[in-house]
Amino acid sequence: MEGEFVNLTPENLATEQLCCIVRLKKAHPGVEAKRAWLAERLREGHVFRKLAGNECAFIEYAPVETAWVPVEGDNFLYIYCLWVQGAPKGHGYGRQLMEYCLADARVQGKSGVCMLGAERQKNWLSNQRFAEKFGFVPVDETADGYRLLALSFDGSKPRFASQAKAQRIAQQEPTVYYDDQCPFIYQRIEKMRDYCAQAGIPVQLV
């Protein structure tokens, strides 16, 4: 089934439903934080394409040079999320969204497209088995099982940043680096902030 899709723009960002937390009446703080984050990212070439309406089917990607992830590479697109759930599942929308991203990468003259995966599929990561059907293969990995998947058009490969491979930072106290790309992050950070305050645990939230 061919779907009708919408790309978020500065003009429609305030009115379009942002997947994957669907709130039709009461505002959700994580969604609104993401909306503000997207307002800055769209000018960097960030793309959020979704099924028209309020159902959850979308893809979100950006140039790897400006993506908020510990991945390095030249001239790749990075897929943050490709997600289809609920009623839209089983209608081919995931395929259409992935094909749009790959076509966009070729039109832009990109070297390829990459995304995060893992040795064992994690429920918060896009389905890497689905991506492999389009030719994505592992090109780098971390010691704790994360994999960087890529579909290269010219043979070049992206890679994890050295800090991500080392899994170390200078601070000794609990430290979380985060952004507002995922609307669920807001709740997790607030819970951690409250817990650490109540337990007297020093924590850095960056």
Short mmCIF file of N, CA, C and O in Angstrom, two decimals, residues 35-173:
data_model
loop_
_atom_site.label_atom_id
_atom_site.label_comp_id
_atom_site.label_asym_id
_atom_site.label_seq_id
_atom_site.Cartn_x
_atom_site.Cartn_y
_atom_site.Cartn_z
N ARG A 35 10.40 18.83 19.77
CA ARG A 35 9.96 19.81 18.77
C ARG A 35 10.93 21.00 18.75
O ARG A 35 11.31 21.48 17.68
N ALA A 36 11.34 21.45 19.93
CA ALA A 36 12.29 22.56 20.01
C ALA A 36 13.65 22.14 19.46
O ALA A 36 14.32 22.93 18.77
N TRP A 37 14.05 20.92 19.75
CA TRP A 37 15.32 20.39 19.24
C TRP A 37 15.30 20.32 17.71
O TRP A 37 16.26 20.72 17.04
N LEU A 38 14.19 19.84 17.16
CA LEU A 38 14.05 19.73 15.71
C LEU A 38 14.09 21.09 15.02
O LEU A 38 14.58 21.21 13.90
N ALA A 39 13.55 22.10 15.67
CA ALA A 39 13.54 23.43 15.08
C ALA A 39 14.96 23.88 14.74
O ALA A 39 15.18 24.58 13.73
N GLU A 40 15.93 23.48 15.55
CA GLU A 40 17.32 23.81 15.29
C GLU A 40 17.94 22.85 14.26
O GLU A 40 18.75 23.24 13.43
N ARG A 41 17.55 21.58 14.31
CA ARG A 41 18.18 20.57 13.46
C ARG A 41 17.74 20.65 12.00
O ARG A 41 18.52 20.30 11.11
N LEU A 42 16.52 21.07 11.73
CA LEU A 42 16.04 21.08 10.35
C LEU A 42 16.91 21.94 9.46
O LEU A 42 17.12 21.62 8.28
N ARG A 43 17.46 23.00 10.00
CA ARG A 43 18.31 23.88 9.20
C ARG A 43 19.66 23.24 8.87
O ARG A 43 20.40 23.75 8.04
N GLU A 44 19.97 22.10 9.54
CA GLU A 44 21.22 21.40 9.30
C GLU A 44 21.07 20.26 8.30
O GLU A 44 22.00 19.47 8.10
N GLY A 45 19.90 20.14 7.69
CA GLY A 45 19.66 19.06 6.76
C GLY A 45 19.00 17.84 7.37
O GLY A 45 18.88 16.79 6.73
N HIS A 46 18.55 17.95 8.62
CA HIS A 46 17.85 16.88 9.31
C HIS A 46 16.50 16.63 8.63
O HIS A 46 15.79 17.58 8.28
N VAL A 47 16.15 15.36 8.45
CA VAL A 47 14.88 15.00 7.79
C VAL A 47 14.05 14.15 8.74
O VAL A 47 14.54 13.18 9.32
N PHE A 48 12.80 14.56 8.93
CA PHE A 48 11.81 13.76 9.66
C PHE A 48 10.63 13.58 8.72
O PHE A 48 9.91 14.51 8.43
N ARG A 49 10.47 12.35 8.22
CA ARG A 49 9.39 12.03 7.28
C ARG A 49 8.45 11.05 7.94
O ARG A 49 8.88 10.03 8.49
N LYS A 50 7.16 11.33 7.90
CA LYS A 50 6.18 10.54 8.63
C LYS A 50 4.95 10.28 7.78
O LYS A 50 4.67 11.00 6.82
N LEU A 51 4.22 9.24 8.16
CA LEU A 51 2.93 8.98 7.55
C LEU A 51 1.99 10.11 7.92
O LEU A 51 1.96 10.54 9.08
N ALA A 52 1.24 10.61 6.98
CA ALA A 52 0.31 11.69 7.26
C ALA A 52 -0.71 11.24 8.31
O ALA A 52 -1.14 10.09 8.34
N GLY A 53 -1.08 12.15 9.19
CA GLY A 53 -2.04 11.83 10.24
C GLY A 53 -1.34 11.56 11.56
O GLY A 53 -0.21 12.00 11.78
N ASN A 54 -2.00 10.80 12.42
CA ASN A 54 -1.50 10.61 13.78
C ASN A 54 -0.99 9.21 14.07
O ASN A 54 -0.70 8.87 15.22
N GLU A 55 -0.89 8.35 13.03
CA GLU A 55 -0.36 7.02 13.24
C GLU A 55 1.16 7.06 13.30
O GLU A 55 1.80 8.01 12.83
N CYS A 56 1.76 6.00 13.85
CA CYS A 56 3.20 5.98 14.06
C CYS A 56 3.91 5.21 12.94
O CYS A 56 3.95 3.98 12.93
N ALA A 57 4.46 5.95 12.00
CA ALA A 57 5.29 5.40 10.94
C ALA A 57 6.18 6.54 10.46
O ALA A 57 5.68 7.51 9.89
N PHE A 58 7.48 6.44 10.73
CA PHE A 58 8.35 7.57 10.39
C PHE A 58 9.80 7.13 10.24
O PHE A 58 10.19 6.05 10.70
N ILE A 59 10.57 7.97 9.57
CA ILE A 59 12.02 7.82 9.52
C ILE A 59 12.63 9.18 9.83
O ILE A 59 12.06 10.22 9.49
N GLU A 60 13.77 9.13 10.51
CA GLU A 60 14.44 10.36 10.93
C GLU A 60 15.93 10.19 10.67
O GLU A 60 16.54 9.23 11.15
N TYR A 61 16.51 11.08 9.88
CA TYR A 61 17.93 10.95 9.55
C TYR A 61 18.56 12.32 9.34
O TYR A 61 17.86 13.33 9.19
N ALA A 62 19.90 12.34 9.34
CA ALA A 62 20.63 13.60 9.21
C ALA A 62 22.01 13.33 8.63
O ALA A 62 22.50 12.19 8.67
N PRO A 63 22.69 14.34 8.11
CA PRO A 63 24.09 14.17 7.71
C PRO A 63 24.90 13.73 8.92
O PRO A 63 24.73 14.26 10.02
N VAL A 64 25.77 12.74 8.76
CA VAL A 64 26.52 12.23 9.91
C VAL A 64 27.40 13.32 10.52
O VAL A 64 27.69 13.29 11.72
N GLU A 65 27.79 14.31 9.72
CA GLU A 65 28.63 15.38 10.23
C GLU A 65 27.93 16.23 11.29
O GLU A 65 28.59 16.84 12.14
N THR A 66 26.60 16.29 11.24
CA THR A 66 25.86 17.09 12.22
C THR A 66 24.97 16.24 13.12
O THR A 66 24.30 16.78 14.00
N ALA A 67 24.96 14.92 12.92
CA ALA A 67 24.15 14.04 13.75
C ALA A 67 24.69 14.01 15.17
O ALA A 67 25.90 14.01 15.38
N TRP A 68 23.80 13.97 16.15
CA TRP A 68 24.18 13.98 17.56
C TRP A 68 24.44 12.55 18.03
O TRP A 68 23.74 12.01 18.90
N VAL A 69 25.45 11.93 17.45
CA VAL A 69 25.83 10.56 17.78
C VAL A 69 27.35 10.44 17.69
O VAL A 69 27.99 11.21 16.97
N PRO A 70 27.96 9.49 18.42
CA PRO A 70 29.41 9.32 18.38
C PRO A 70 29.86 8.49 17.17
O PRO A 70 30.48 7.43 17.30
N VAL A 71 29.50 8.98 15.99
CA VAL A 71 29.84 8.30 14.74
C VAL A 71 30.54 9.31 13.84
O VAL A 71 30.09 10.45 13.70
N GLU A 72 31.62 8.88 13.21
CA GLU A 72 32.38 9.74 12.32
C GLU A 72 32.37 9.15 10.92
O GLU A 72 32.34 7.93 10.74
N GLY A 73 32.43 10.02 9.94
CA GLY A 73 32.46 9.57 8.55
C GLY A 73 32.34 10.76 7.63
O GLY A 73 31.99 11.85 8.06
N ASP A 74 32.62 10.54 6.39
CA ASP A 74 32.55 11.61 5.41
C ASP A 74 31.39 11.36 4.45
O ASP A 74 31.34 10.31 3.79
N ASN A 75 30.46 12.31 4.42
CA ASN A 75 29.43 12.32 3.38
C ASN A 75 28.42 11.18 3.51
O ASN A 75 27.87 10.72 2.51
N PHE A 76 28.13 10.73 4.72
CA PHE A 76 27.10 9.73 4.96
C PHE A 76 25.86 10.38 5.57
O PHE A 76 25.95 11.43 6.21
N LEU A 77 24.72 9.74 5.41
CA LEU A 77 23.53 10.06 6.19
C LEU A 77 23.46 9.07 7.35
O LEU A 77 23.83 7.89 7.19
N TYR A 78 22.99 9.53 8.50
CA TYR A 78 22.82 8.66 9.67
C TYR A 78 21.34 8.56 9.99
O TYR A 78 20.67 9.58 10.19
N ILE A 79 20.81 7.34 10.07
CA ILE A 79 19.41 7.12 10.43
C ILE A 79 19.30 7.03 11.94
O ILE A 79 19.84 6.12 12.56
N TYR A 80 18.59 7.99 12.55
CA TYR A 80 18.32 7.92 13.98
C TYR A 80 17.27 6.84 14.27
O TYR A 80 17.45 6.02 15.14
N CYS A 81 16.15 6.94 13.56
CA CYS A 81 15.02 6.03 13.81
C CYS A 81 14.30 5.71 12.50
O CYS A 81 14.11 6.58 11.66
N LEU A 82 13.90 4.46 12.39
CA LEU A 82 12.94 4.03 11.37
C LEU A 82 11.96 3.17 12.13
O LEU A 82 12.30 2.08 12.60
N TRP A 83 10.74 3.68 12.30
CA TRP A 83 9.81 3.05 13.25
C TRP A 83 8.41 2.98 12.66
O TRP A 83 7.89 3.97 12.17
N VAL A 84 7.83 1.80 12.73
CA VAL A 84 6.43 1.60 12.33
C VAL A 84 5.79 0.73 13.40
O VAL A 84 6.28 -0.37 13.70
N GLN A 85 4.73 1.22 14.01
CA GLN A 85 4.05 0.42 15.03
C GLN A 85 2.55 0.67 15.00
O GLN A 85 2.08 1.66 14.44
N GLY A 86 1.82 -0.27 15.60
CA GLY A 86 0.37 -0.13 15.62
C GLY A 86 -0.27 -0.45 14.28
O GLY A 86 0.22 -1.29 13.51
N ALA A 87 -1.33 0.24 13.95
CA ALA A 87 -2.11 -0.04 12.74
C ALA A 87 -1.31 0.03 11.44
O ALA A 87 -1.59 -0.72 10.50
N PRO A 88 -0.30 0.89 11.31
CA PRO A 88 0.44 0.96 10.04
C PRO A 88 1.30 -0.27 9.73
O PRO A 88 1.73 -0.45 8.59
N LYS A 89 1.56 -1.12 10.73
CA LYS A 89 2.43 -2.27 10.48
C LYS A 89 1.83 -3.20 9.44
O LYS A 89 0.62 -3.42 9.39
N GLY A 90 2.70 -3.74 8.59
CA GLY A 90 2.27 -4.71 7.60
C GLY A 90 1.78 -4.13 6.29
O GLY A 90 1.30 -4.86 5.42
N HIS A 91 1.91 -2.81 6.12
CA HIS A 91 1.44 -2.16 4.89
C HIS A 91 2.58 -1.69 3.98
O HIS A 91 2.33 -1.03 2.98
N GLY A 92 3.81 -2.02 4.33
CA GLY A 92 4.94 -1.64 3.48
C GLY A 92 5.45 -0.23 3.70
O GLY A 92 6.28 0.26 2.94
N TYR A 93 5.00 0.42 4.77
CA TYR A 93 5.43 1.80 5.01
C TYR A 93 6.91 1.88 5.38
O TYR A 93 7.60 2.83 5.01
N GLY A 94 7.40 0.88 6.12
CA GLY A 94 8.81 0.87 6.46
C GLY A 94 9.68 0.82 5.22
O GLY A 94 10.70 1.52 5.12
N ARG A 95 9.30 -0.03 4.27
CA ARG A 95 10.03 -0.12 3.01
C ARG A 95 10.02 1.20 2.27
O ARG A 95 11.06 1.66 1.76
N GLN A 96 8.85 1.84 2.20
CA GLN A 96 8.76 3.11 1.49
C GLN A 96 9.61 4.19 2.14
O GLN A 96 10.26 5.00 1.46
N LEU A 97 9.66 4.20 3.47
CA LEU A 97 10.46 5.20 4.18
C LEU A 97 11.95 4.96 3.96
O LEU A 97 12.71 5.91 3.74
N MET A 98 12.38 3.70 4.03
CA MET A 98 13.79 3.39 3.79
C MET A 98 14.18 3.72 2.35
O MET A 98 15.25 4.31 2.10
N GLU A 99 13.33 3.38 1.41
CA GLU A 99 13.63 3.67 0.01
C GLU A 99 13.73 5.17 -0.22
O GLU A 99 14.56 5.64 -1.01
N TYR A 100 12.92 5.95 0.47
CA TYR A 100 12.99 7.41 0.35
C TYR A 100 14.34 7.92 0.84
O TYR A 100 14.99 8.75 0.20
N CYS A 101 14.78 7.41 1.98
CA CYS A 101 16.06 7.83 2.55
C CYS A 101 17.22 7.48 1.61
O CYS A 101 18.10 8.32 1.36
N LEU A 102 17.23 6.27 1.09
CA LEU A 102 18.31 5.85 0.21
C LEU A 102 18.31 6.65 -1.08
O LEU A 102 19.37 7.05 -1.58
N ALA A 103 17.12 6.93 -1.61
CA ALA A 103 17.03 7.75 -2.83
C ALA A 103 17.51 9.16 -2.55
O ALA A 103 18.22 9.77 -3.38
N ASP A 104 17.15 9.70 -1.39
CA ASP A 104 17.59 11.04 -1.01
C ASP A 104 19.11 11.10 -0.91
O ASP A 104 19.75 12.06 -1.34
N ALA A 105 19.70 10.06 -0.31
CA ALA A 105 21.16 10.01 -0.19
C ALA A 105 21.83 10.02 -1.56
O ALA A 105 22.83 10.72 -1.77
N ARG A 106 21.27 9.29 -2.50
CA ARG A 106 21.86 9.25 -3.84
C ARG A 106 21.70 10.59 -4.56
O ARG A 106 22.62 11.07 -5.23
N VAL A 107 20.54 11.21 -4.41
CA VAL A 107 20.30 12.51 -5.04
C VAL A 107 21.29 13.55 -4.49
O VAL A 107 21.79 14.41 -5.22
N GLN A 108 21.58 13.46 -3.20
CA GLN A 108 22.51 14.41 -2.57
C GLN A 108 23.98 14.07 -2.85
O GLN A 108 24.87 14.81 -2.43
N GLY A 109 24.22 12.96 -3.54
CA GLY A 109 25.60 12.56 -3.81
C GLY A 109 26.33 12.03 -2.60
O GLY A 109 27.55 12.14 -2.50
N LYS A 110 25.59 11.45 -1.65
CA LYS A 110 26.20 10.92 -0.44
C LYS A 110 26.98 9.63 -0.73
O LYS A 110 26.72 8.93 -1.71
N SER A 111 27.90 9.33 0.17
CA SER A 111 28.68 8.09 0.04
C SER A 111 27.92 6.88 0.54
O SER A 111 28.30 5.74 0.25
N GLY A 112 26.85 7.11 1.30
CA GLY A 112 26.06 6.01 1.80
C GLY A 112 25.21 6.42 2.98
O GLY A 112 25.07 7.61 3.30
N VAL A 113 24.65 5.42 3.65
CA VAL A 113 23.75 5.63 4.79
C VAL A 113 24.17 4.67 5.89
O VAL A 113 24.54 3.52 5.62
N CYS A 114 24.13 5.12 7.15
CA CYS A 114 24.50 4.25 8.26
C CYS A 114 23.49 4.37 9.40
O CYS A 114 22.68 5.29 9.44
N MET A 115 23.56 3.43 10.34
CA MET A 115 22.64 3.40 11.47
C MET A 115 23.23 2.54 12.57
O MET A 115 24.15 1.76 12.34
N LEU A 116 22.69 2.66 13.77
CA LEU A 116 23.18 1.91 14.91
C LEU A 116 22.48 0.56 15.00
O LEU A 116 21.27 0.45 14.80
N GLY A 117 23.27 -0.46 15.32
CA GLY A 117 22.74 -1.79 15.54
C GLY A 117 23.42 -2.42 16.75
O GLY A 117 24.15 -1.76 17.48
N ALA A 118 23.20 -3.70 16.96
CA ALA A 118 23.82 -4.40 18.07
C ALA A 118 23.87 -5.89 17.75
O ALA A 118 23.14 -6.38 16.90
N GLU A 119 24.78 -6.61 18.45
CA GLU A 119 24.87 -8.05 18.24
C GLU A 119 23.52 -8.70 18.47
O GLU A 119 23.10 -9.59 17.72
N ARG A 120 22.84 -8.28 19.54
CA ARG A 120 21.49 -8.75 19.82
C ARG A 120 20.56 -7.56 19.71
O ARG A 120 20.79 -6.52 20.32
N GLN A 121 19.50 -7.68 18.92
CA GLN A 121 18.57 -6.59 18.69
C GLN A 121 18.03 -6.03 20.00
O GLN A 121 17.58 -6.79 20.87
N LYS A 122 18.12 -4.72 20.16
CA LYS A 122 17.58 -4.06 21.35
C LYS A 122 16.26 -3.39 20.97
O LYS A 122 16.12 -2.87 19.87
N ASN A 123 15.31 -3.40 21.92
CA ASN A 123 13.96 -2.96 21.56
C ASN A 123 13.88 -1.47 21.25
O ASN A 123 12.89 -1.01 20.68
N TRP A 124 14.88 -0.69 21.61
CA TRP A 124 14.85 0.74 21.31
C TRP A 124 15.64 1.09 20.05
O TRP A 124 15.72 2.26 19.66
N LEU A 125 16.22 0.08 19.39
CA LEU A 125 16.93 0.31 18.13
C LEU A 125 16.03 -0.07 16.95
O LEU A 125 15.23 -1.01 17.05
N SER A 126 16.19 0.64 15.85
CA SER A 126 15.47 0.25 14.64
C SER A 126 15.87 -1.17 14.25
O SER A 126 16.98 -1.62 14.54
N ASN A 127 14.98 -1.85 13.56
CA ASN A 127 15.18 -3.26 13.23
C ASN A 127 16.32 -3.43 12.25
O ASN A 127 16.21 -3.12 11.07
N GLN A 128 17.46 -3.95 12.73
CA GLN A 128 18.62 -4.08 11.86
C GLN A 128 18.46 -5.21 10.84
O GLN A 128 19.04 -5.15 9.76
N ARG A 129 17.66 -6.21 11.17
CA ARG A 129 17.41 -7.28 10.18
C ARG A 129 16.69 -6.71 8.96
O ARG A 129 16.95 -7.10 7.82
N PHE A 130 15.79 -5.77 9.21
CA PHE A 130 15.10 -5.10 8.11
C PHE A 130 16.10 -4.32 7.27
O PHE A 130 16.07 -4.38 6.04
N ALA A 131 17.01 -3.60 7.91
CA ALA A 131 18.00 -2.81 7.18
C ALA A 131 18.92 -3.71 6.36
O ALA A 131 19.32 -3.33 5.24
N GLU A 132 19.24 -4.87 6.88
CA GLU A 132 20.13 -5.78 6.16
C GLU A 132 19.52 -6.24 4.84
O GLU A 132 20.25 -6.56 3.89
N LYS A 133 18.20 -6.24 4.75
CA LYS A 133 17.54 -6.61 3.49
C LYS A 133 17.85 -5.62 2.38
O LYS A 133 17.75 -5.94 1.20
N PHE A 134 18.22 -4.39 2.77
CA PHE A 134 18.55 -3.36 1.79
C PHE A 134 20.06 -3.30 1.50
O PHE A 134 20.49 -2.48 0.70
N GLY A 135 20.82 -4.16 2.16
CA GLY A 135 22.25 -4.21 1.91
C GLY A 135 23.13 -3.63 3.01
O GLY A 135 24.35 -3.56 2.85
N PHE A 136 22.54 -3.21 4.13
CA PHE A 136 23.34 -2.72 5.24
C PHE A 136 24.16 -3.86 5.84
O PHE A 136 23.65 -4.97 6.03
N VAL A 137 25.42 -3.58 6.15
CA VAL A 137 26.31 -4.58 6.75
C VAL A 137 27.08 -3.92 7.90
O VAL A 137 27.27 -2.70 7.91
N PRO A 138 27.56 -4.70 8.87
CA PRO A 138 28.36 -4.14 9.96
C PRO A 138 29.70 -3.63 9.43
O PRO A 138 30.37 -4.32 8.65
N VAL A 139 30.09 -2.41 9.86
CA VAL A 139 31.37 -1.85 9.44
C VAL A 139 32.25 -1.47 10.63
O VAL A 139 33.44 -1.18 10.46
N ASP A 140 31.69 -1.47 11.85
CA ASP A 140 32.46 -1.20 13.04
C ASP A 140 31.67 -1.73 14.23
O ASP A 140 30.46 -1.98 14.13
N GLU A 141 32.38 -1.92 15.36
CA GLU A 141 31.70 -2.44 16.55
C GLU A 141 32.42 -1.97 17.80
O GLU A 141 33.59 -1.55 17.76
N THR A 142 31.72 -2.04 18.93
CA THR A 142 32.31 -1.73 20.23
C THR A 142 32.47 -3.02 21.01
O THR A 142 31.86 -4.05 20.67
N ALA A 143 33.26 -2.95 22.08
CA ALA A 143 33.53 -4.15 22.86
C ALA A 143 32.29 -4.70 23.55
O ALA A 143 32.23 -5.89 23.86
N ASP A 144 31.30 -3.83 23.79
CA ASP A 144 30.10 -4.29 24.49
C ASP A 144 28.94 -4.62 23.56
O ASP A 144 27.79 -4.69 23.97
N GLY A 145 29.24 -4.82 22.29
CA GLY A 145 28.24 -5.41 21.40
C GLY A 145 27.46 -4.49 20.50
O GLY A 145 26.58 -4.94 19.76
N TYR A 146 27.75 -3.18 20.51
CA TYR A 146 27.08 -2.31 19.56
C TYR A 146 27.75 -2.40 18.20
O TYR A 146 28.99 -2.58 18.10
N ARG A 147 26.96 -2.29 17.15
CA ARG A 147 27.49 -2.37 15.80
C ARG A 147 27.05 -1.15 15.01
O ARG A 147 25.95 -0.63 15.20
N LEU A 148 27.91 -0.69 14.13
CA LEU A 148 27.56 0.36 13.18
C LEU A 148 27.30 -0.32 11.85
O LEU A 148 28.16 -1.01 11.30
N LEU A 149 26.08 -0.16 11.36
CA LEU A 149 25.69 -0.74 10.07
C LEU A 149 25.74 0.33 9.01
O LEU A 149 25.40 1.49 9.26
N ALA A 150 26.17 -0.04 7.81
CA ALA A 150 26.23 0.94 6.73
C ALA A 150 25.91 0.30 5.39
O ALA A 150 26.19 -0.88 5.16
N LEU A 151 25.33 1.11 4.53
CA LEU A 151 25.16 0.77 3.12
C LEU A 151 26.00 1.79 2.37
O LEU A 151 25.64 2.97 2.30
N SER A 152 27.16 1.36 1.86
CA SER A 152 28.09 2.27 1.20
C SER A 152 27.87 2.23 -0.31
O SER A 152 27.76 1.15 -0.90
N PHE A 153 27.83 3.40 -0.92
CA PHE A 153 27.68 3.48 -2.37
C PHE A 153 29.03 3.52 -3.09
O PHE A 153 29.10 3.23 -4.28
N ASP A 154 30.09 3.90 -2.37
CA ASP A 154 31.39 4.07 -3.01
C ASP A 154 32.53 3.31 -2.35
O ASP A 154 33.69 3.51 -2.69
N GLY A 155 32.21 2.45 -1.39
CA GLY A 155 33.23 1.65 -0.74
C GLY A 155 33.80 2.26 0.53
O GLY A 155 34.49 1.58 1.29
N SER A 156 33.53 3.54 0.81
CA SER A 156 34.01 4.16 2.03
C SER A 156 33.14 3.70 3.21
O SER A 156 32.03 3.23 3.03
N LYS A 157 33.68 3.87 4.43
CA LYS A 157 32.99 3.38 5.61
C LYS A 157 33.01 4.41 6.73
O LYS A 157 34.05 5.02 6.99
N PRO A 158 31.90 4.58 7.43
CA PRO A 158 31.90 5.39 8.66
C PRO A 158 32.46 4.56 9.80
O PRO A 158 32.74 3.36 9.63
N ARG A 159 32.59 5.15 11.00
CA ARG A 159 33.18 4.45 12.13
C ARG A 159 32.68 5.08 13.43
O ARG A 159 32.27 6.23 13.45
N PHE A 160 32.77 4.32 14.50
CA PHE A 160 32.49 4.87 15.81
C PHE A 160 33.61 5.83 16.20
O PHE A 160 34.78 5.59 15.89
N ALA A 161 33.27 6.91 16.91
CA ALA A 161 34.28 7.81 17.44
C ALA A 161 35.13 7.07 18.46
O ALA A 161 34.68 6.10 19.08
N SER A 162 36.37 7.52 18.62
CA SER A 162 37.29 6.83 19.53
C SER A 162 36.76 6.77 20.96
O SER A 162 36.95 5.79 21.67
N GLN A 163 36.04 7.84 21.39
CA GLN A 163 35.49 7.84 22.76
C GLN A 163 34.45 6.73 22.93
O GLN A 163 34.34 6.12 23.99
N ALA A 164 33.66 6.50 21.89
CA ALA A 164 32.65 5.45 21.95
C ALA A 164 33.30 4.08 22.01
O ALA A 164 32.81 3.17 22.70
N LYS A 165 34.41 3.91 21.30
CA LYS A 165 35.11 2.63 21.34
C LYS A 165 35.77 2.41 22.70
O LYS A 165 35.79 1.29 23.22
N ALA A 166 36.31 3.48 23.29
CA ALA A 166 37.00 3.36 24.58
C ALA A 166 36.05 3.15 25.74
O ALA A 166 36.39 2.53 26.75
N GLN A 167 34.83 3.68 25.62
CA GLN A 167 33.83 3.58 26.69
C GLN A 167 34.34 4.19 28.00
O GLN A 167 34.06 3.68 29.09
N ARG A 168 35.08 5.28 27.90
CA ARG A 168 35.63 5.93 29.09
C ARG A 168 35.50 7.44 28.97
O ARG A 168 35.60 8.00 27.87
N ILE A 169 35.30 8.12 30.12
CA ILE A 169 35.31 9.56 30.19
C ILE A 169 36.17 9.96 31.38
O ILE A 169 36.51 9.12 32.21
N ALA A 170 36.51 11.25 31.46
CA ALA A 170 37.41 11.70 32.53
C ALA A 170 36.73 11.70 33.89
O ALA A 170 37.35 11.43 34.92
N GLN A 171 35.41 12.00 33.94
CA GLN A 171 34.71 12.10 35.21
C GLN A 171 34.57 10.74 35.88
O GLN A 171 34.40 9.72 35.22
N GLN A 172 34.62 10.74 37.21
CA GLN A 172 34.45 9.51 37.98
C GLN A 172 33.01 9.33 38.47
O GLN A 172 32.56 8.21 38.66
N GLU A 173 32.30 10.45 38.70
CA GLU A 173 30.92 10.34 39.16
C GLU A 173 30.01 9.96 37.99
O GLU A 173 30.38 10.11 36.83
#
